[in-house]
XYZ file of C-alpha atoms in Angstrom:
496
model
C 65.547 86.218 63.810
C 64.936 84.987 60.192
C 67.929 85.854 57.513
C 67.060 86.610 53.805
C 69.534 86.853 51.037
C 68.580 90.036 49.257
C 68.526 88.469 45.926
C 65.718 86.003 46.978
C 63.994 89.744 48.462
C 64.686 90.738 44.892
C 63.588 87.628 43.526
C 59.846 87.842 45.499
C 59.566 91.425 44.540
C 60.052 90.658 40.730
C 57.375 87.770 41.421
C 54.911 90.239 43.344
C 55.323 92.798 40.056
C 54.764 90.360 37.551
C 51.504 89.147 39.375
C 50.416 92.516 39.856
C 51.325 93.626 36.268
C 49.680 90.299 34.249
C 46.520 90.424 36.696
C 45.857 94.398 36.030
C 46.641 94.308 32.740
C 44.347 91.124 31.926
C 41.389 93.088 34.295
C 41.843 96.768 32.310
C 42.024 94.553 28.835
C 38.795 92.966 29.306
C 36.192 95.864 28.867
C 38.728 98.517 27.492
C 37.141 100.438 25.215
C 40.039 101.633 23.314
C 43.344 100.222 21.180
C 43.553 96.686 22.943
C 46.784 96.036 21.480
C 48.095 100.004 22.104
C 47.409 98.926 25.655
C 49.507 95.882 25.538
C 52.131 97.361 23.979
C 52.072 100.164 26.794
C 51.727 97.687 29.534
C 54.889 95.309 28.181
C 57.043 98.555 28.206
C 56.225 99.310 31.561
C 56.772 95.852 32.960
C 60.242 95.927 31.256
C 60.725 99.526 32.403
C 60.016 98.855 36.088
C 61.732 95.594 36.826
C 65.063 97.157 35.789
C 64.786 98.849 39.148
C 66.541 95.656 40.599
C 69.963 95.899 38.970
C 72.481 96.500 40.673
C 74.171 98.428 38.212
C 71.550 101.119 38.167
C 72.181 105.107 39.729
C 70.116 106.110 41.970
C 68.369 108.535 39.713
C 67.368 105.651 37.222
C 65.991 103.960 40.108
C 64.259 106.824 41.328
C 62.692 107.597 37.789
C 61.978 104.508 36.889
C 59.897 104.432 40.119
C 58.095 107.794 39.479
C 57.172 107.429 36.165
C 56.172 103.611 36.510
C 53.581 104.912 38.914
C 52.522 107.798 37.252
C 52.373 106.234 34.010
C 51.523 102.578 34.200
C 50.233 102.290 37.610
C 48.236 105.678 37.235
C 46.459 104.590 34.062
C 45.903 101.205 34.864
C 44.297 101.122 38.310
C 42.107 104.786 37.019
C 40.813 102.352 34.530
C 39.227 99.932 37.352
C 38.448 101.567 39.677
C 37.202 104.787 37.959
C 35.239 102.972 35.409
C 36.258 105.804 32.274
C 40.338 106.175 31.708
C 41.456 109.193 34.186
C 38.396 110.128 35.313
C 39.870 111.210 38.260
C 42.343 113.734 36.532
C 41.277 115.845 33.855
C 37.744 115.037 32.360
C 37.149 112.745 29.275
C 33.520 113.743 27.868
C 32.351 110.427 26.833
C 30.536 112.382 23.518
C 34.206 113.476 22.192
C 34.112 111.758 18.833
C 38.289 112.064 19.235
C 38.442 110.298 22.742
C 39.760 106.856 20.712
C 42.036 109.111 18.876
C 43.219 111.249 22.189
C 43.827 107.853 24.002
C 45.751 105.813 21.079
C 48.408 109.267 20.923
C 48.322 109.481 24.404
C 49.464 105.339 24.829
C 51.811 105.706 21.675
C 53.655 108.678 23.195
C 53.750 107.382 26.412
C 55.433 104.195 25.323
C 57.511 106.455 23.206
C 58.434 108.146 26.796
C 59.372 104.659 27.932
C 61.513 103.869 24.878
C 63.584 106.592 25.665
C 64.712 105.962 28.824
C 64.994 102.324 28.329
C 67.397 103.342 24.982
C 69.559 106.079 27.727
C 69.699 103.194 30.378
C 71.266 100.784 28.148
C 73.263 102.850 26.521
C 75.172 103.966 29.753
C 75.859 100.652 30.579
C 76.767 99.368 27.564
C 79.620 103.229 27.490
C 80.682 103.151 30.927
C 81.765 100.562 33.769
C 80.560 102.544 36.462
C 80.673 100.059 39.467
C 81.775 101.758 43.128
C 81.005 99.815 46.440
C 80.630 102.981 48.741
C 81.985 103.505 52.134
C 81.748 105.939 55.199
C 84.032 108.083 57.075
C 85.184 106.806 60.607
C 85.081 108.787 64.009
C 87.836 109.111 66.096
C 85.968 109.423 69.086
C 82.507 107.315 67.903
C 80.569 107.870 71.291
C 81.445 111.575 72.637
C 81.419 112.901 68.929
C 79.056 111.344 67.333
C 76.177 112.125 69.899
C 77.616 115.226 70.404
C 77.111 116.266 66.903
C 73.833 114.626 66.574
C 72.162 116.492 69.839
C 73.204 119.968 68.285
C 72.023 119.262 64.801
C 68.839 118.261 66.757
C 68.069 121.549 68.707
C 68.819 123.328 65.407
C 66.775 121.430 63.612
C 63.820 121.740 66.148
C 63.997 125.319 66.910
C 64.385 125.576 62.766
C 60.447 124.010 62.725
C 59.220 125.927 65.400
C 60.523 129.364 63.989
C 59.013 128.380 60.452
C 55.703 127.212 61.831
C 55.115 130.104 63.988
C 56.069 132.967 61.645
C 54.771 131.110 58.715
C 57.885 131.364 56.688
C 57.181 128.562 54.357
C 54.052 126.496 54.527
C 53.109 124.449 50.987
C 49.773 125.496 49.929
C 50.095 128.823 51.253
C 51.847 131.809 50.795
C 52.044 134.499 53.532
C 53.901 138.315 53.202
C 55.908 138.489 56.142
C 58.452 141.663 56.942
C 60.965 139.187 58.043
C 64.667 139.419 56.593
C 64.562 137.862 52.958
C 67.880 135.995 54.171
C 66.784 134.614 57.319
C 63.639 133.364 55.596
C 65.800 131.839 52.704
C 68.061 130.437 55.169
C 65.053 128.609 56.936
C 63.919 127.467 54.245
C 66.809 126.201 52.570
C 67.668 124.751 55.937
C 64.113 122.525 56.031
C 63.959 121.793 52.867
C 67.206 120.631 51.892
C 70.003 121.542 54.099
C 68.740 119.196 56.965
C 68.685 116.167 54.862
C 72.422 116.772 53.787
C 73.335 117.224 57.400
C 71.119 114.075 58.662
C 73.240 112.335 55.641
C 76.643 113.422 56.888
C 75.811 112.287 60.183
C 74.097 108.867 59.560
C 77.574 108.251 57.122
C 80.040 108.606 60.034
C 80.286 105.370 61.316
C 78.492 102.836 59.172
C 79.238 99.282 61.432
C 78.123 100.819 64.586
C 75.488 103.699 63.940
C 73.473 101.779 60.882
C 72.811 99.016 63.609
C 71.727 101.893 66.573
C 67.490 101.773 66.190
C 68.059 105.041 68.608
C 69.994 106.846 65.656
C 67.356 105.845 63.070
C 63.976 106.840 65.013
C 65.235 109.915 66.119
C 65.987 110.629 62.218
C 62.603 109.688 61.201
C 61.127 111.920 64.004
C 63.193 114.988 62.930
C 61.535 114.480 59.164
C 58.190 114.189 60.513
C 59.151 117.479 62.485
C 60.447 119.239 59.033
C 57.072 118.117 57.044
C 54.887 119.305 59.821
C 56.708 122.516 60.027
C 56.101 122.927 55.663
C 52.827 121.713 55.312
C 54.433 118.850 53.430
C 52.417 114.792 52.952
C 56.032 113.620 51.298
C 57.440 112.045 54.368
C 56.132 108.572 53.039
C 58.942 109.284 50.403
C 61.790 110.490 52.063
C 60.826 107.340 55.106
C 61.182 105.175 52.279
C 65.063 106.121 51.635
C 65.878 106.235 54.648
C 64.383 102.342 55.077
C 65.847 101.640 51.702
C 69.699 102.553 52.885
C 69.575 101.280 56.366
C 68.478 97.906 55.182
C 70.728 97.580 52.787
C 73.502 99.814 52.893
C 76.488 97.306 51.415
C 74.412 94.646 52.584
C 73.806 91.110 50.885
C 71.283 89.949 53.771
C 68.045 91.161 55.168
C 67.125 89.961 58.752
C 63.546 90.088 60.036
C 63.590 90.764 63.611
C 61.832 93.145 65.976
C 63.876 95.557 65.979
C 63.619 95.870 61.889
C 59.942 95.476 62.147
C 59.124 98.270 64.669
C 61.267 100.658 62.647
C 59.075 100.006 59.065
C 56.356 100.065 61.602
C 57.319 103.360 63.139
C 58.077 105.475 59.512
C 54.568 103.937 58.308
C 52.948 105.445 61.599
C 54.459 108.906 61.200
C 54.258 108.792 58.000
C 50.418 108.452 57.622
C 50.063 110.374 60.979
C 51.765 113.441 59.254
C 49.343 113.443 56.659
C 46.487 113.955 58.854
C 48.034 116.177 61.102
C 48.850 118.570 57.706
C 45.280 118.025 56.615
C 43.722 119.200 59.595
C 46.529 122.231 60.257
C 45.956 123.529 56.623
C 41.988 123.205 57.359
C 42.558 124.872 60.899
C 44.635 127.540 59.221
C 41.898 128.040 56.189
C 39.189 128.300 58.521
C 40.984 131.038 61.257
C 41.748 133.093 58.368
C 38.434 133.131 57.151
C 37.214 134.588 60.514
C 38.963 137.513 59.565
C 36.644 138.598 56.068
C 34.040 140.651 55.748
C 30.486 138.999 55.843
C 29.628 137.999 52.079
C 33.129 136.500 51.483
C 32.062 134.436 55.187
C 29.180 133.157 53.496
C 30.738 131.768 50.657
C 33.457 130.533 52.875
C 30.659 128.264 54.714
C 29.261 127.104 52.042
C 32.456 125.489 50.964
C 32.877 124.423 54.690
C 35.865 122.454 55.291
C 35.201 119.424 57.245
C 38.249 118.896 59.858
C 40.214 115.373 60.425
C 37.809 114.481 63.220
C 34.876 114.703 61.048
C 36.601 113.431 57.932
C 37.441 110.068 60.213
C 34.190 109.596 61.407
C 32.494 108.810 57.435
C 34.511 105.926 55.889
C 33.781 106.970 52.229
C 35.574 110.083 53.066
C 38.500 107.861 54.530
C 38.820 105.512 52.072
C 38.755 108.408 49.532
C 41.505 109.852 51.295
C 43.358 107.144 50.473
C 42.281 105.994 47.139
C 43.544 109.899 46.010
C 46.812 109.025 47.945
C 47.165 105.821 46.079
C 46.216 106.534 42.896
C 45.642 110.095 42.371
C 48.808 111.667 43.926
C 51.120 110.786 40.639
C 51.972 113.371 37.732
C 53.006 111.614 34.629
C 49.604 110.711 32.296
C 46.561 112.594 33.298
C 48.917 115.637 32.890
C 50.182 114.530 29.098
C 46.080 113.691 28.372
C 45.322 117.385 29.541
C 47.898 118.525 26.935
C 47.633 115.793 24.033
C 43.375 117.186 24.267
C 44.769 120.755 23.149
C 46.673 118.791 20.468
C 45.773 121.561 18.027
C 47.370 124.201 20.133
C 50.441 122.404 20.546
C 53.834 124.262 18.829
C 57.218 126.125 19.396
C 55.468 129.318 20.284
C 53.220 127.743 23.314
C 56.430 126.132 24.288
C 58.596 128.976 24.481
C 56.032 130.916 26.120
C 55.154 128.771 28.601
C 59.640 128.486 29.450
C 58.886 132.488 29.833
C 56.106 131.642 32.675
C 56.401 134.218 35.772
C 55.272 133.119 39.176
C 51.968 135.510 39.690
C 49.589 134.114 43.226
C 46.898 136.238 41.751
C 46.323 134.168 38.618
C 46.861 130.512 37.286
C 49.255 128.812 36.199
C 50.150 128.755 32.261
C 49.305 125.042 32.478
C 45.965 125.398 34.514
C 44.521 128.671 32.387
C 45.820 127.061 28.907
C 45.395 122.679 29.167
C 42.902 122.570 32.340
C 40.100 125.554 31.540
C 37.619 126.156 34.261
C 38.139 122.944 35.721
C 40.709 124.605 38.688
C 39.295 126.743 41.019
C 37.530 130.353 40.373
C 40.757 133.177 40.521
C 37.930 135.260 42.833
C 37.211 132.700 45.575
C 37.730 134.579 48.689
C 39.502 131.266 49.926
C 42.641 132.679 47.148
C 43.753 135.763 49.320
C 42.810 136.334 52.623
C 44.653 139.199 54.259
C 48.233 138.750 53.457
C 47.853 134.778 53.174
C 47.735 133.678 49.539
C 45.828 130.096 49.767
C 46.241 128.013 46.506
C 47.986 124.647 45.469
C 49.390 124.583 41.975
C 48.292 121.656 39.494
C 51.846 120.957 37.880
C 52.052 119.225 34.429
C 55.613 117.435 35.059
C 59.005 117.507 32.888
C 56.931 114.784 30.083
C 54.140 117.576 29.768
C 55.611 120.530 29.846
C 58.166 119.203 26.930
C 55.306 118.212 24.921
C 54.090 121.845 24.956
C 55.783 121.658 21.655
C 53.377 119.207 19.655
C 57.232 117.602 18.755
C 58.531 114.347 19.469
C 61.733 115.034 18.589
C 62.200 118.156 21.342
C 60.509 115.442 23.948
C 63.163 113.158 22.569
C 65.847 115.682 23.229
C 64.429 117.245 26.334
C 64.607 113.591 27.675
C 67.665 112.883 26.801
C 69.521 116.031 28.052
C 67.605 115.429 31.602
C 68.773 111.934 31.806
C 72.409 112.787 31.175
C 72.104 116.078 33.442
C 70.850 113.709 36.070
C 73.934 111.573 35.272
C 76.684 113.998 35.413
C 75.192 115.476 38.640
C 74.926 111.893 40.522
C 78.993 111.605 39.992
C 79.766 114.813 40.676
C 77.818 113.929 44.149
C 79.738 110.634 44.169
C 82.754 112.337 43.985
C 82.516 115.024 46.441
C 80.962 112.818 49.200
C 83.322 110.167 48.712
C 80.624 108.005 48.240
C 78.333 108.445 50.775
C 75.254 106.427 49.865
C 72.855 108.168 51.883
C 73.908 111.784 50.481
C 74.154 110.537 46.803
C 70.803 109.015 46.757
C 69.370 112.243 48.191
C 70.544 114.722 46.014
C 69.527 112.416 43.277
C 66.191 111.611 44.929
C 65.725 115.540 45.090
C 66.647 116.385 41.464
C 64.365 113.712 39.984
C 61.242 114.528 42.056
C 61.795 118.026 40.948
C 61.782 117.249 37.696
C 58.582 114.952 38.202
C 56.774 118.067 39.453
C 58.439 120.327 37.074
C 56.375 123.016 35.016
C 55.864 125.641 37.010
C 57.654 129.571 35.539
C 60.160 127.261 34.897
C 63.359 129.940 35.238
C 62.734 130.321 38.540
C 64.496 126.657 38.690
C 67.542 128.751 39.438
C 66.639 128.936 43.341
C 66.507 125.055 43.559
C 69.469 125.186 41.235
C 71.385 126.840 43.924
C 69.832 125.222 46.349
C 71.352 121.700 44.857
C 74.925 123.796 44.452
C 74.486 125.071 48.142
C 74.196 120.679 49.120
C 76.852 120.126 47.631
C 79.431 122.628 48.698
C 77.557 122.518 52.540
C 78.483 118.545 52.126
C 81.690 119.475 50.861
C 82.429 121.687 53.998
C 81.074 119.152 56.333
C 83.944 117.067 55.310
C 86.482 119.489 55.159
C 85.822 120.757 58.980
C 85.228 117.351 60.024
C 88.639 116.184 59.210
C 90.626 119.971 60.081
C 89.080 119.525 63.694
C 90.280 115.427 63.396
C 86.615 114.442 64.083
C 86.511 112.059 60.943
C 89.077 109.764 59.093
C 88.585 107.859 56.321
């Protein structure tokens, strides 16, 4: 077994980024057909921006956005550059005749830098106000065998009956919406439960007894299979993501050293298997599911139906270019940050209050598009009459979401971006101590509310006051973590 301090991990990962950063930005420079120095300017920022991910003075929400906006910024722009041949070619269309394209790009660098700026100025500032600096801690079991599994086997049948239920009566399945006659508070229930209220539990219960529990492999593979469970159930490719945290705190969950052994390898190998496994498995279920429904139309909406066939997993496997296409979209393609603010910086002319505020009054309609799709994408979504929309009581259509930097910019102003920015950073802020606080510092809760919050954000832009649901939905976390607690020690399972 080979011991690594995890500043020299930190200290090879800072290496690995700089490589990456100089080589890609030295490849993109080299036939960029735009603002060379714009570029440069954009590409320092970023560096700066995304290397600040290794202080250990950072929340967890300035880690996470740094993260998200690094790779749908930076990362996004760069890598669309090479391998795309024409800057976001792969997002919203550039026509290479535009006699504005130089003019689009150079506003669409300068305000993404300006993005940067912003949350570099908000980072430093906090640290330079406050001395926030908390080593966190778990509770202890009194009985650490008969409880602990005890509680774990229960939240387990829940949890798997929870997918079942969902996934046979369709409750909530991304990319779909179906009109059930189910109870509206049963179906809330499930899918508060999947969606959130399973990760706060899985939290609670990976918290209990950090020596032993964060050392059980058992404990840790059995949580990865229940998330792999949860984004089968929902239609969901995220469990890369939420694998990823769960790696990130059992590694190094108040821990200075990082051991490679085989019991840490088979568990990175194991998340990376389901992981990529679930994403194939959702492919071909939301293909399966397209393709039964489709039985059930009359014969002219079949024909167009065919004509757009839908090739399943098996097929998909058996042509590389579709495979490494998969991929290359999964790499590249999956991030909202910059193709979004191009789609709106091309409608520059359009931009003001009045768009802005009209766009906050967005209602969720399945029967139309979005505000951002009929107003900044044009007919480059899908046709509102496809047969494929509605079929029976099945609603079949996946939102193209502009992202908190977008939607702000709705405005044409850079001072409401600049405020916007600022009021989500410090919302983000106030919420991570309030979670700090009521969890007594439970690392693994903290960084998922935060983790939550921020990825909302990142895919934010959708009839935006409908944000109350996942507002109570983040309320309902913390006050179901708060109970936890409270039971937990009245019933003298838990001491601290």
């Amino acid at each position: 077994m080979v011991i690594i301090s995890l500043q020299k991990i930190k200290k090879l990962f800072k290496i690995f980024l700089t490589f990456f950063s100089i080589v890609i930005t030295l490849i993109v420079l080299k036939d960029y057909e735009y603002s060379k120095l714009a570029y440069f300017v954009f590409s320092v920022l970023s560096y700066v921006f995304i290397l600040l991910i290794f202080n250990k003075k950072m929340f967890f929400f300035e880690k996470f956005l740094l993260i998200f906006l690094w790779l749908g910024f930076w990362f996004k722009y760069s890598l669309s550059e090479i391998f795309y041949s024409r800057m976001l070619e792969s997002g919203p269309s550039i026509s290479s005749s535009n006699e504005n394209i130089n003019i689009f790009v150079n506003e669409l660098l300068l305000i993404s830098s300006f993005v940067l700026l912003i949350f570099l100025f908000a980072i430093y500032f906090r640290k330079f106000l406050t001395k926030d600096t908390f080593k966190y801690y778990s509770f202890k079991l009194k009985d650490k065998n008969k409880f602990f599994w005890c509680l774990f086997a229960v939240f387990l049948i829940i949890i798997i009956y929870l997918c079942y239920y969902n996934f046979h009566y369709e409750i909530y399945q991304r990319g779909f919406y179906t009109i059930n006659k189910i109870n509206i508070f049963i179906t809330t229930f499930v899918k508060w439960s999947l969606i959130y209220g399973a990760l706060i539990v899985l939290s609670f219960l990976l918290n209990l007894e950090q020596k032993k529990n964060l050392n059980n492999l058992l404990i840790f593979c059995i949580s990865i299979l229940i998330l792999f469970f949860i984004n089968i159930s929902i239609f969901s490719r995220s469990m890369i993501l939420y694998g990823a945290l769960v790696l990130y705190v059992y590694f190094f969950y108040n821990k200075n050293n990082f051991s490679i052994s085989i019991k840490n390898i088979f568990l990175v190998g194991f998340v990376l298997i389901l992981s990529f496994q679930s994403i194939f498995i959702v492919n071909d279920l939301r293909n399966f599911k397209i393709n039964k429904l489709a039985l059930t139309k009359d014969k002219e909406d079949r024909k167009i139906i065919e004509k757009k066939k839908i090739l399943t997993q098996k097929e998909k496997s058996q042509d590389p270019k579709i495979v490494i296409a998969g991929f290359e979209d999964l790499i590249i393609n999956r991030w909202i940050g910059i193709a979004q603010l191009f789609a709106v910086i091309k409608k520059k002319e359009n931009l003001n209050i009045e768009l802005f505020l009209t766009a906050l009054n967005e209602r969720k309609n399945l029967n139309r598009k979005t505000f951002f799709e009929s107003q900044f994408l044009g007919n480059e979504k899908i046709d509102t009459n496809d047969p494929l929309l509605k079929i029976n009581d099945t609603f079949v259509k996946g939102n193209t979401l502009p992202g908190m930097i977008a939607f702000l910019y709705y405005s044409g102003s850079k001072i409401i971006l600049c405020i916007g920015l600022i009021f989500i950073y410090l919302l983000c802020y106030f919420v991570e101590k309030i979670s700090i606080s009521i969890s007594n510092k439970n690392k693994f809760f903290v960084s998922l509310v935060s983790f939550l919050i921020v990825y909302r954000l990142i895919n934010f832009g959708y009839a935006p006051f409908d944000s109350y649901q996942f507002l109570f939905s983040m309320i309902g976390c913390i006050v179901g973590y708060y109970i936890l607690i409270v039971l937990s020690k009245k019933f003298k399972i838990i001491h601290n």
